[in-house]
Tab-separated table of C-alpha atoms in Angstrom:
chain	number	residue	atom	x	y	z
A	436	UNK	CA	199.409	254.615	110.931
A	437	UNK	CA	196.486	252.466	112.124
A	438	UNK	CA	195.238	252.518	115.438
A	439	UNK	CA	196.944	249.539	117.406
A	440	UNK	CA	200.341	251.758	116.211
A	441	UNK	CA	199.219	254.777	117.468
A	442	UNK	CA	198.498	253.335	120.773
A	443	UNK	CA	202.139	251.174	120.966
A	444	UNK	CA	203.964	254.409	119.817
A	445	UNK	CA	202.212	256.172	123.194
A	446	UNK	CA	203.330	253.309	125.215
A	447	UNK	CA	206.981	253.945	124.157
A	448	UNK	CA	206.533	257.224	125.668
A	449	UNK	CA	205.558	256.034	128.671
A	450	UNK	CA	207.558	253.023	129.226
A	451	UNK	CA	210.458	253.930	127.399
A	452	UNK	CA	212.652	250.982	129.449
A	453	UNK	CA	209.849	248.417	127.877
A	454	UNK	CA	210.895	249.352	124.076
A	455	UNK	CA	212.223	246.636	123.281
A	456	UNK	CA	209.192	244.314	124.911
A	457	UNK	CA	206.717	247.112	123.215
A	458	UNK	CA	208.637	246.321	119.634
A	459	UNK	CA	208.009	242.494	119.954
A	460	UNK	CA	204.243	242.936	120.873
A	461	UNK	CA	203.538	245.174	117.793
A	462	UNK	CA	204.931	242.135	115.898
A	463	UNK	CA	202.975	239.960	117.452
A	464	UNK	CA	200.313	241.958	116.837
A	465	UNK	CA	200.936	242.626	113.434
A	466	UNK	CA	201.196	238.898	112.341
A	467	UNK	CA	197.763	238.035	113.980
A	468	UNK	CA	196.266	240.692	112.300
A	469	UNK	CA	197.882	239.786	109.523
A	470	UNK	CA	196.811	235.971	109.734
A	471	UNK	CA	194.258	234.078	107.459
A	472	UNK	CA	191.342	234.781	110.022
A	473	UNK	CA	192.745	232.450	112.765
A	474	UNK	CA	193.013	234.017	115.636
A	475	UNK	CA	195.396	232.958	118.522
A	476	UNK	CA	194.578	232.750	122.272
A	477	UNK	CA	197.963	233.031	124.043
A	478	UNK	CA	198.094	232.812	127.556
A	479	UNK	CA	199.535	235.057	129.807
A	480	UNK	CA	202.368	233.117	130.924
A	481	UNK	CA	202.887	232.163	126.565
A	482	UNK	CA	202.414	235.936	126.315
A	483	UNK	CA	205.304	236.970	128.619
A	484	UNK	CA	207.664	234.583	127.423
A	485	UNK	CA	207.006	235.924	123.550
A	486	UNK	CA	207.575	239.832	125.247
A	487	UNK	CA	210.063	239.390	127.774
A	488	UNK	CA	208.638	242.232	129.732
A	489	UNK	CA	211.671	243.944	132.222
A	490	UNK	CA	208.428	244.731	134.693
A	491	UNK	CA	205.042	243.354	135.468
A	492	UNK	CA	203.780	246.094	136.393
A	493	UNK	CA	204.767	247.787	133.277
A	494	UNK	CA	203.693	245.209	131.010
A	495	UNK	CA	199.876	244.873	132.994
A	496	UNK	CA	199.788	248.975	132.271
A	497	UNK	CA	200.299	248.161	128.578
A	498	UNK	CA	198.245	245.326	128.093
A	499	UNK	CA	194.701	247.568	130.092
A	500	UNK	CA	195.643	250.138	127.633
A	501	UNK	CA	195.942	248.017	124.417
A	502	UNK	CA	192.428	246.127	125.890
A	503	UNK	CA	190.670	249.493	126.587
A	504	UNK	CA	191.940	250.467	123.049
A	505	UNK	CA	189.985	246.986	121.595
A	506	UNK	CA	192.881	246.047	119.970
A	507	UNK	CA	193.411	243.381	122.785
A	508	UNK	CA	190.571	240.764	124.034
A	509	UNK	CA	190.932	239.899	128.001
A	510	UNK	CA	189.550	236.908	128.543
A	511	UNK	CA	189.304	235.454	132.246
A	512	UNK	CA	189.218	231.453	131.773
A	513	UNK	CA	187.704	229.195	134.369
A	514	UNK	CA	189.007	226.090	133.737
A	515	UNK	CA	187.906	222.159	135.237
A	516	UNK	CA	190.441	221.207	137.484
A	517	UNK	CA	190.202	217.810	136.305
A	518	UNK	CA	190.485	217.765	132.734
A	519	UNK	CA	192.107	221.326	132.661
A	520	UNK	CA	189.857	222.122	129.910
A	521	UNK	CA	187.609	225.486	129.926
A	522	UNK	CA	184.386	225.948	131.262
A	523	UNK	CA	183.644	229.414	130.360
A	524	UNK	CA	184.847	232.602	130.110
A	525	UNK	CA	184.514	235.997	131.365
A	526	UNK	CA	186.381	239.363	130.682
A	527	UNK	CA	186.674	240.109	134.867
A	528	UNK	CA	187.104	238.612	137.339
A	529	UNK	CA	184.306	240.337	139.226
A	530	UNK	CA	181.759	238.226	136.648
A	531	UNK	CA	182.963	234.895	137.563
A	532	UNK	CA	180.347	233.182	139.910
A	533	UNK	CA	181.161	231.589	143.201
A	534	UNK	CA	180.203	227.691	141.846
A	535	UNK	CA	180.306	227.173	138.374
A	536	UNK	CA	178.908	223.626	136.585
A	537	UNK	CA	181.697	221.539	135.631
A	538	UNK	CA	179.733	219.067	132.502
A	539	UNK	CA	182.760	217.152	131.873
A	540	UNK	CA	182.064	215.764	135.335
A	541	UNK	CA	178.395	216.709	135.829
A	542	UNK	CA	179.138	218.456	139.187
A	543	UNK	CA	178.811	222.075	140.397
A	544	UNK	CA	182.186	223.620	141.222
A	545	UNK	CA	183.577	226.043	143.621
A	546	UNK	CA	185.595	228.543	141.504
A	547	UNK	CA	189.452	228.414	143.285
A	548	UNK	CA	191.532	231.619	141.949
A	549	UNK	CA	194.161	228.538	140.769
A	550	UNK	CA	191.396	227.583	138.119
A	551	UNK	CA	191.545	230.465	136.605
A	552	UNK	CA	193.581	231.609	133.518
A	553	UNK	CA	194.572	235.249	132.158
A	554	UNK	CA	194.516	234.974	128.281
A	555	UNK	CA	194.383	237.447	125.486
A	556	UNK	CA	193.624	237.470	121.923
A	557	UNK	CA	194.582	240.273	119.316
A	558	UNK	CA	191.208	241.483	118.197
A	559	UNK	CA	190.539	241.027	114.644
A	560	UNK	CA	187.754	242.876	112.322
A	561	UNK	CA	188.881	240.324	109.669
A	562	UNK	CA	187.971	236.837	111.454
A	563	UNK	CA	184.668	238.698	112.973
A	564	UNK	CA	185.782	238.258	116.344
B	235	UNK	CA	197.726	256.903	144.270
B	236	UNK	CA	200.987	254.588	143.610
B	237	UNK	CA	199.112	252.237	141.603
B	238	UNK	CA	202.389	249.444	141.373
B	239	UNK	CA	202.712	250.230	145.488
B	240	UNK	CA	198.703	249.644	145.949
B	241	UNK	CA	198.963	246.516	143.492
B	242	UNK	CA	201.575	244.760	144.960
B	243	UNK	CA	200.463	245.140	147.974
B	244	UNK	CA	196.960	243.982	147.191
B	245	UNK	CA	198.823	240.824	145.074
B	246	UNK	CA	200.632	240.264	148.401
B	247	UNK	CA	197.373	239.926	150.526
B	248	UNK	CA	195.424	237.992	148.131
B	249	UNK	CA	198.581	235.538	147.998
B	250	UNK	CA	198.887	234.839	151.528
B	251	UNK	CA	195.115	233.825	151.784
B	252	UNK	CA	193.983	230.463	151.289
B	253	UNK	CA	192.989	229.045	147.819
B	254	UNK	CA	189.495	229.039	149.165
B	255	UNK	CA	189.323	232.293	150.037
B	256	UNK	CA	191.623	234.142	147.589
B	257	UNK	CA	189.360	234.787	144.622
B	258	UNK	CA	186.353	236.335	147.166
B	259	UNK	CA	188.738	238.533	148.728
B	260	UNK	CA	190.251	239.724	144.757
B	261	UNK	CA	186.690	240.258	143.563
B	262	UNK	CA	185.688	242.634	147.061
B	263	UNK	CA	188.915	244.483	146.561
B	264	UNK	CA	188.134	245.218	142.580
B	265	UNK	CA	184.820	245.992	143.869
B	266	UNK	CA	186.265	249.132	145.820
B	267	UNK	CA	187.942	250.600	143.220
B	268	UNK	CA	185.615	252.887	141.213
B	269	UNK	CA	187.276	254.288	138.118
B	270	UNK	CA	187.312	251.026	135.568
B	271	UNK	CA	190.572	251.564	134.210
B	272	UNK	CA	192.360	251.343	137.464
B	273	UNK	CA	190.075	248.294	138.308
B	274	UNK	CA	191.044	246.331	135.115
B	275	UNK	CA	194.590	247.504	135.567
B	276	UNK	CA	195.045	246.340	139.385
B	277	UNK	CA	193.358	243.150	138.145
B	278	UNK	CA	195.346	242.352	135.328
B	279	UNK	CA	198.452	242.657	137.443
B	280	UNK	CA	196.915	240.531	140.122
B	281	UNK	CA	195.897	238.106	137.920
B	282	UNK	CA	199.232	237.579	136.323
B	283	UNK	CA	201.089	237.484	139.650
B	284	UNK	CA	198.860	234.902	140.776
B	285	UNK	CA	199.544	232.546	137.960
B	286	UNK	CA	203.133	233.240	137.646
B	287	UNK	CA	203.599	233.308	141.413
B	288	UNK	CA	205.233	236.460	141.934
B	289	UNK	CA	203.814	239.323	143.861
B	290	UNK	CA	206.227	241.776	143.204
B	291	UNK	CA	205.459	244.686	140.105
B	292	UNK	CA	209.677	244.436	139.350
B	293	UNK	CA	212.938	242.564	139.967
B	294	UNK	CA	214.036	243.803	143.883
B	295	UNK	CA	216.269	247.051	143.650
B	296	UNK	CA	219.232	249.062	145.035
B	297	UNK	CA	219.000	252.067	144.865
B	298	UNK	CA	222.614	253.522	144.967
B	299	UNK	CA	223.007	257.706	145.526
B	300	UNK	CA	225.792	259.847	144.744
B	301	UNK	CA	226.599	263.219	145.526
B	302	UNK	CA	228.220	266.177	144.214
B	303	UNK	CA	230.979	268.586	145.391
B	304	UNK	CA	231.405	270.695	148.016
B	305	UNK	CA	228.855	269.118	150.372
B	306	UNK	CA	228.630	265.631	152.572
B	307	UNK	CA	225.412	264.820	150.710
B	308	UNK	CA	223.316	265.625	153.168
B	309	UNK	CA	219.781	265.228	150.595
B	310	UNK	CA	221.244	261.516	150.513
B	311	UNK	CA	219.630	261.214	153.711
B	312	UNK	CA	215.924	262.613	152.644
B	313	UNK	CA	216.155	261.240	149.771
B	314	UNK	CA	217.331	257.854	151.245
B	315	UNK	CA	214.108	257.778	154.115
B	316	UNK	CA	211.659	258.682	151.902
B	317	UNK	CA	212.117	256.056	149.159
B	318	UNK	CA	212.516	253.502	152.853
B	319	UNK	CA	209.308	255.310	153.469
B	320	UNK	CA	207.902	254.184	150.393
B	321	UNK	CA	208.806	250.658	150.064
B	322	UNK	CA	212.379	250.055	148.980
B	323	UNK	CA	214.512	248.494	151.235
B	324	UNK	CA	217.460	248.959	149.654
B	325	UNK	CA	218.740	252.843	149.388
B	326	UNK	CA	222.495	253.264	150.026
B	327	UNK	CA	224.187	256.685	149.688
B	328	UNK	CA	227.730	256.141	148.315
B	329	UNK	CA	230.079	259.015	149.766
B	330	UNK	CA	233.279	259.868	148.765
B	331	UNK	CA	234.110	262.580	151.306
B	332	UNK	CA	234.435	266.267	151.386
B	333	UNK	CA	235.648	267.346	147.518
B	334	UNK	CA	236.196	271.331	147.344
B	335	UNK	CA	235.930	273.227	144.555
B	336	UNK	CA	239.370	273.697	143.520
B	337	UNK	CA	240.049	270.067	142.669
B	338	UNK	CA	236.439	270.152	141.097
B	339	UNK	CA	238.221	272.710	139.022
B	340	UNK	CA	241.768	271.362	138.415
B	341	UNK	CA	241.525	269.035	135.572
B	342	UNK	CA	244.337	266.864	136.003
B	343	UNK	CA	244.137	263.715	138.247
B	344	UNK	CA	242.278	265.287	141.351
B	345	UNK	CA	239.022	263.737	139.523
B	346	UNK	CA	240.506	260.443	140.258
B	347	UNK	CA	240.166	259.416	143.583
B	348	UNK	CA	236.724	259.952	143.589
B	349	UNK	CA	236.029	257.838	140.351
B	350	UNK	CA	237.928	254.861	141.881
B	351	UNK	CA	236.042	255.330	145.383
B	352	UNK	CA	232.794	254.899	143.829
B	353	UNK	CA	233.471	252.395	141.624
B	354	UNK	CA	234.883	250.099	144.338
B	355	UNK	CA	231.870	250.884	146.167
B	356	UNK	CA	229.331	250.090	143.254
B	357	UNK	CA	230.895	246.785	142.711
B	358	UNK	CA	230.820	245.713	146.334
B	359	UNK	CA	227.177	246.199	145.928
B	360	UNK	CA	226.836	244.848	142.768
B	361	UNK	CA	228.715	241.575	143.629
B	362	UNK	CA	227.343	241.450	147.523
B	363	UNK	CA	223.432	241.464	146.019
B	364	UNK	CA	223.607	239.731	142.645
B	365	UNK	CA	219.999	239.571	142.702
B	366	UNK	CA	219.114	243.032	142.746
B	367	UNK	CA	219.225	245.250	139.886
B	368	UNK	CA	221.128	248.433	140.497
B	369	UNK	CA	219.610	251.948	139.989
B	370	UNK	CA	221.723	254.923	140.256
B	371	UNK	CA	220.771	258.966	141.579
B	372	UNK	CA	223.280	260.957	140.901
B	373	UNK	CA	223.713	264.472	141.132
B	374	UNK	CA	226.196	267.334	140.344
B	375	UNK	CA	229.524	265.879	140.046
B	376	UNK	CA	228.104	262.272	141.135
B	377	UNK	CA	227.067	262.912	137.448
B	378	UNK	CA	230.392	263.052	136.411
B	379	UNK	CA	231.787	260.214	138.146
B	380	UNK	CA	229.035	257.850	136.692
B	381	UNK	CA	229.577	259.005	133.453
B	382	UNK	CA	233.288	258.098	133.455
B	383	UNK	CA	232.679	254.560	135.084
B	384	UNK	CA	230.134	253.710	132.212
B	385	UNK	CA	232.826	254.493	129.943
B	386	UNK	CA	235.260	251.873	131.430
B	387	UNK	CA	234.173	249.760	133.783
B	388	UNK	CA	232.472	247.041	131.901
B	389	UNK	CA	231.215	244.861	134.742
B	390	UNK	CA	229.130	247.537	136.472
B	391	UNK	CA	225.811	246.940	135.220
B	392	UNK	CA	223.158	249.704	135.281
B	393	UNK	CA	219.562	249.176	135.731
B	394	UNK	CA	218.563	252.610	135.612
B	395	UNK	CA	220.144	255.755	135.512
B	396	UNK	CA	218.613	258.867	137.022
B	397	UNK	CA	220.697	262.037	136.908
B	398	UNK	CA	220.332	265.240	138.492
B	399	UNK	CA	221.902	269.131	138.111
B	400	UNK	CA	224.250	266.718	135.922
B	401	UNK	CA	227.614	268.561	134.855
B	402	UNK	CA	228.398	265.786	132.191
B	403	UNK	CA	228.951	267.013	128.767
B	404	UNK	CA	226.222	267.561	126.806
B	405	UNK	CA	227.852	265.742	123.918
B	406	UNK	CA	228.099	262.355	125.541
B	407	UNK	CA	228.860	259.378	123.891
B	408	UNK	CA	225.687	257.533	125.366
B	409	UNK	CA	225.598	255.614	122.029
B	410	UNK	CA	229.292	254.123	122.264
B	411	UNK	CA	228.963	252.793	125.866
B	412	UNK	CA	230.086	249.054	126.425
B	413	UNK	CA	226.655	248.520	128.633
B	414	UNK	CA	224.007	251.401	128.707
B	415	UNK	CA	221.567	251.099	131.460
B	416	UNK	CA	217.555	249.806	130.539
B	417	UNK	CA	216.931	253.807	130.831
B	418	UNK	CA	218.431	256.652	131.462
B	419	UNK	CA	216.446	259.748	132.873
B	420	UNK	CA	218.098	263.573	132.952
B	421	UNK	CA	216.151	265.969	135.334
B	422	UNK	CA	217.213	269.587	134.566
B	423	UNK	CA	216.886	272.425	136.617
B	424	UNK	CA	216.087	275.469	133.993
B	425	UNK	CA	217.840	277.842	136.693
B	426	UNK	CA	220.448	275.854	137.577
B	427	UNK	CA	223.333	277.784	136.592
B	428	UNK	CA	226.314	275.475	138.492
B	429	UNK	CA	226.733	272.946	135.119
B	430	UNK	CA	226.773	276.476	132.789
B	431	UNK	CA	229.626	277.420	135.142
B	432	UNK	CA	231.409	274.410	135.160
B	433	UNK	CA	231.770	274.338	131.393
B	434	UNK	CA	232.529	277.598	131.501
B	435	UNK	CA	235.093	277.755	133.709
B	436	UNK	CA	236.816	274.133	133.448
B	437	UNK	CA	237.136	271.224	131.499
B	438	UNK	CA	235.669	268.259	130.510
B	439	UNK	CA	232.125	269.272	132.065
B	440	UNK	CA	228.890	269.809	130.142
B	441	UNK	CA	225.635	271.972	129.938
B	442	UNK	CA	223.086	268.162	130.136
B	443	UNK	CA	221.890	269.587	133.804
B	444	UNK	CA	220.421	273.283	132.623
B	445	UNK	CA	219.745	272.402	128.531
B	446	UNK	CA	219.887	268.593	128.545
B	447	UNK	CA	221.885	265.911	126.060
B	448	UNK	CA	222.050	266.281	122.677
B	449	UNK	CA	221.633	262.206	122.270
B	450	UNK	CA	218.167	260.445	121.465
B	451	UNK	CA	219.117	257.601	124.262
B	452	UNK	CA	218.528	260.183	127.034
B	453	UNK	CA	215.255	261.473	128.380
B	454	UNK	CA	215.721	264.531	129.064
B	455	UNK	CA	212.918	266.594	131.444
B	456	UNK	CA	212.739	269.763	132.013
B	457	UNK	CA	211.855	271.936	135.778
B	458	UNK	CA	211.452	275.506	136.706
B	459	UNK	CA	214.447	274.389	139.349
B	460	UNK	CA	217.626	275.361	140.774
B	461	UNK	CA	220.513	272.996	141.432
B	462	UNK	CA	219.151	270.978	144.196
B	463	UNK	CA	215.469	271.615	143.287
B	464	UNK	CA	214.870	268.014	143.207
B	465	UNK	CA	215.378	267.116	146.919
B	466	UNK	CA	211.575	267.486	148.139
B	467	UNK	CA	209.318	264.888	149.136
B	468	UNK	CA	206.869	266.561	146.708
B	469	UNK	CA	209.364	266.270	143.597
B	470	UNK	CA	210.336	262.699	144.549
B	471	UNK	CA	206.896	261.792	145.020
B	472	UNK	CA	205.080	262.872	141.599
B	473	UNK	CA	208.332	262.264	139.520
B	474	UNK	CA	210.889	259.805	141.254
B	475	UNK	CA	209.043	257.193	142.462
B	476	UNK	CA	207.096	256.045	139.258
B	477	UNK	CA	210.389	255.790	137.555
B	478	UNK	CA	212.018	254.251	140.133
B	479	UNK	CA	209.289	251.631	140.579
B	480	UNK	CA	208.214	250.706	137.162
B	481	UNK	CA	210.049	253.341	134.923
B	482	UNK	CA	207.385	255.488	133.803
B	483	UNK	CA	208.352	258.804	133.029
B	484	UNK	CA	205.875	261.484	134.647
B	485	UNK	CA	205.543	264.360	131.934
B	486	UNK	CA	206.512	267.455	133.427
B	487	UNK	CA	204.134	270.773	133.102
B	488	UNK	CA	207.311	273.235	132.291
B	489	UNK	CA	208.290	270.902	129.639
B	490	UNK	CA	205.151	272.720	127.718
B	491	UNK	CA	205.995	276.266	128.936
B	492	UNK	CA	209.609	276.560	129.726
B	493	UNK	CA	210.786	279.675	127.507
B	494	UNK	CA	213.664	279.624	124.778
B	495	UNK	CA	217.041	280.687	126.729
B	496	UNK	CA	218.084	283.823	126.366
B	497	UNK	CA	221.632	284.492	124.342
B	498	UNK	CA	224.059	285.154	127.095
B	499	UNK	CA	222.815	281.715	129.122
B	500	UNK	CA	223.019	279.732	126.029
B	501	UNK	CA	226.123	281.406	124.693
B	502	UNK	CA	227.807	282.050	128.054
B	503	UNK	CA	229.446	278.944	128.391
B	504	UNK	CA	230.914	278.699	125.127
B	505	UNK	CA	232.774	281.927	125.671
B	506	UNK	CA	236.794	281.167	126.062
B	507	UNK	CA	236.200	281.716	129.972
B	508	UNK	CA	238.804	278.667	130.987
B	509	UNK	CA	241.431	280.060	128.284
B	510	UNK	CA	241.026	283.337	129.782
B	511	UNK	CA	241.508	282.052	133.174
B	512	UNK	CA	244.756	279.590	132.563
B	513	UNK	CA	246.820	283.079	130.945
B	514	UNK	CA	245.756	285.378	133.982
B	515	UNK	CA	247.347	282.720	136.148
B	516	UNK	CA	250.013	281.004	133.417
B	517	UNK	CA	251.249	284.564	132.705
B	518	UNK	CA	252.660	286.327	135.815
B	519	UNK	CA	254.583	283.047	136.380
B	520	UNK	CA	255.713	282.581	133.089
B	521	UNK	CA	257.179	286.430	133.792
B	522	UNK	CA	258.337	285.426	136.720
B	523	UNK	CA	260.539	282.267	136.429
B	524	UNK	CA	261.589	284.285	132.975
């Protein structure tokens, strides 16, 4: 049993009601790590539809363990609000500066909370990432 | 701490700010929290509320109580203002009235009225707040009565299930219910002896409240506890209100150390007690109408 299963089996334990949600993370999981070397950013909102987490809370729990873990990458997204594209990225939000250079429009930025984006990645040896 | 309590609150806050100031205010709260697992935690769940614009950790809940025999439920009550205490705003104790022992005992059709009370009752709730999800407390013979609605009534729908000094039978059929709840949580009182006597001496009861279920759907936990050992502030507060707010499942210490039974509590209830009882009481009137 590799490490990413140890850590979902412990997660059953402790979310029991999120089984199901648990089950379709491990395959998620599974088939990234499984993949050619091309490594998927899903966004949290992509992420939760793919689960189907019964609780938030539950399913934040899981994903700071499976992060802590390194089998999941946090990344923290700033993105331009006018092309929607990233700027840069941070793994908290506590790194993200106040004004941030936007070069698709050659301007300095505040950084609104609405410009930011929660996305993870399944950490893979394989791809070197 | 109640980390989902402290989040959601902190979600809440952030939320009602201004876009301008909403990030500043995130990043000084993450700033106070020390230990980094809590602080990527709180911030994951803050982050996600914020883009899916929710700032609650769960679906809103009812929390529905039912209590045993021989009593007017009165740890409804503490039960009921300490969860109000602690941030749900819906707790409603279902009663069914004084029920004495003696129809607890007989087991033909005094169960009944009871049964149908309750199930009227959950289905005014259930069809008065159809966007709540429903979680049940029951205790003692509240135990009882949910067990036989789950088995019939296929419209009540069951978030989660908490049961307490249950009397149902060990055995259960959890596995061939028409709609089981999300989870289902047994607390058991190691010195409760009330669910050995009610196999013992009746029918159609169970053991699940001392030893537990025999079925892998049920979590059972274990406490050095009598029969109402679970209505304290302290007990609710370390193992009720994690489940009942996100269902985690707070491992219990005497889980570890609880010893093995000894033979007479384990075997005590199996012994033909009820057949025992029925021919001291079926025999002097068989004699006499003969």
């Amino acid at each position: 049993m590799n490490t990413s299963s140890q850590r979902l089996e412990s997660l059953i334990d402790r979310f029991p009601q999120e089984r199901d949600s648990i089950e379709r993370l491990r395959t998620l999981i599974e088939a990234e790590l499984n993949s050619d070397g091309t490594s998927h950013v899903f966004s949290i909102r992509r992420l939760i539809d793919k689960i189907m987490p019964s609780s938030n809370f539950a399913f934040s729990e899981i994903l700071t363990v499976l992060e802590e873990g390194g089998v999941l990458e946090k990344i923290l997204r700033v993105e331009s609000p006018f092309t929607k594209m990233g700027i840069s990225d941070f793994h908290s939000l506590l790194d993200i500066p106040p004004v941030i250079h936007d070069p698709s429009q050659d301007i300095d930025l505040e950084v609104l909370s609405e410009n930011v984006k929660l996305l993870y990645r399944v950490r893979n040896d394989k791809s070197g990432k | 701490m109640d980390l989902a309590k402290y989040s959601s609150n902190l979600l809440r806050e952030a939320q009602s700010l201004p876009e301008k100031n909403r990030l500043p205010f995130i990043q000084r709260e993450l700033k106070k929290i020390t230990t980094p697992y809590l602080r990527k935690s709180i911030e994951t769940f803050i982050q996600l509320g914020i883009e899916l614009g929710t700032n609650s950790a769960d679906r809103e809940e009812i929390i529905v109580l039912i209590h045993g025999i021989n009593t007017q439920g009165i740890w409804c009550n503490l039960v009921q203002n300490y969860l109000e205490e602690n941030g749900f705003n819906k707790v409603i104790p279902v009663k069914y009235g004084y029920f004495d022992p003696i129809r607890f005992w007989f087991p033909f059709g005094t169960r009944k009225k009871p049964i149908k009370h309750i199930v009227r009752e959950i289905r005014d709730i259930q069809t008065n707040n159809k966007n709540y999800d429903i979680v049940i407390i029951a205790h003692s013979f509240g135990t009882y009565i949910i067990s036989e609605i789950l088995k019939k009534d296929f419209d009540i729908s069951i978030k989660r299930l908490l049961l307490c000094g249950s009397i149902i039978d060990e055995n259960f059929r959890w596995d061939a219910l028409p709609k089981f709840p999300n989870i289902v949580l047994n607390e058991c009182g190691t010195q409760d002896i009330w669910p050995l006597a009610a196999k013992a001496l009746s029918w159609g009861y169970g053991i699940s409240g001392t030893f537990g279920f025999n079925s892998s759907r049920v979590i059972n936990r274990h406490h050095n506890v009598g029969h109402d050992g679970f209505f304290n502030k302290e007990f609710i507060s370390t193992y009720w209100l994690p489940f009942l707010s996100y269902g985690e499942i707070e491992k219990s210490k005497w889980d570890y150390q609880r010893p093995t039974p000894s033979f007479f509590k384990s075997s005590f209830p199996s012994w033909p007690w009820k057949t025992l009882i029925f021919l001291l009481i079926a025999s002097p009137l068989y004699f006499l109408f003969q």
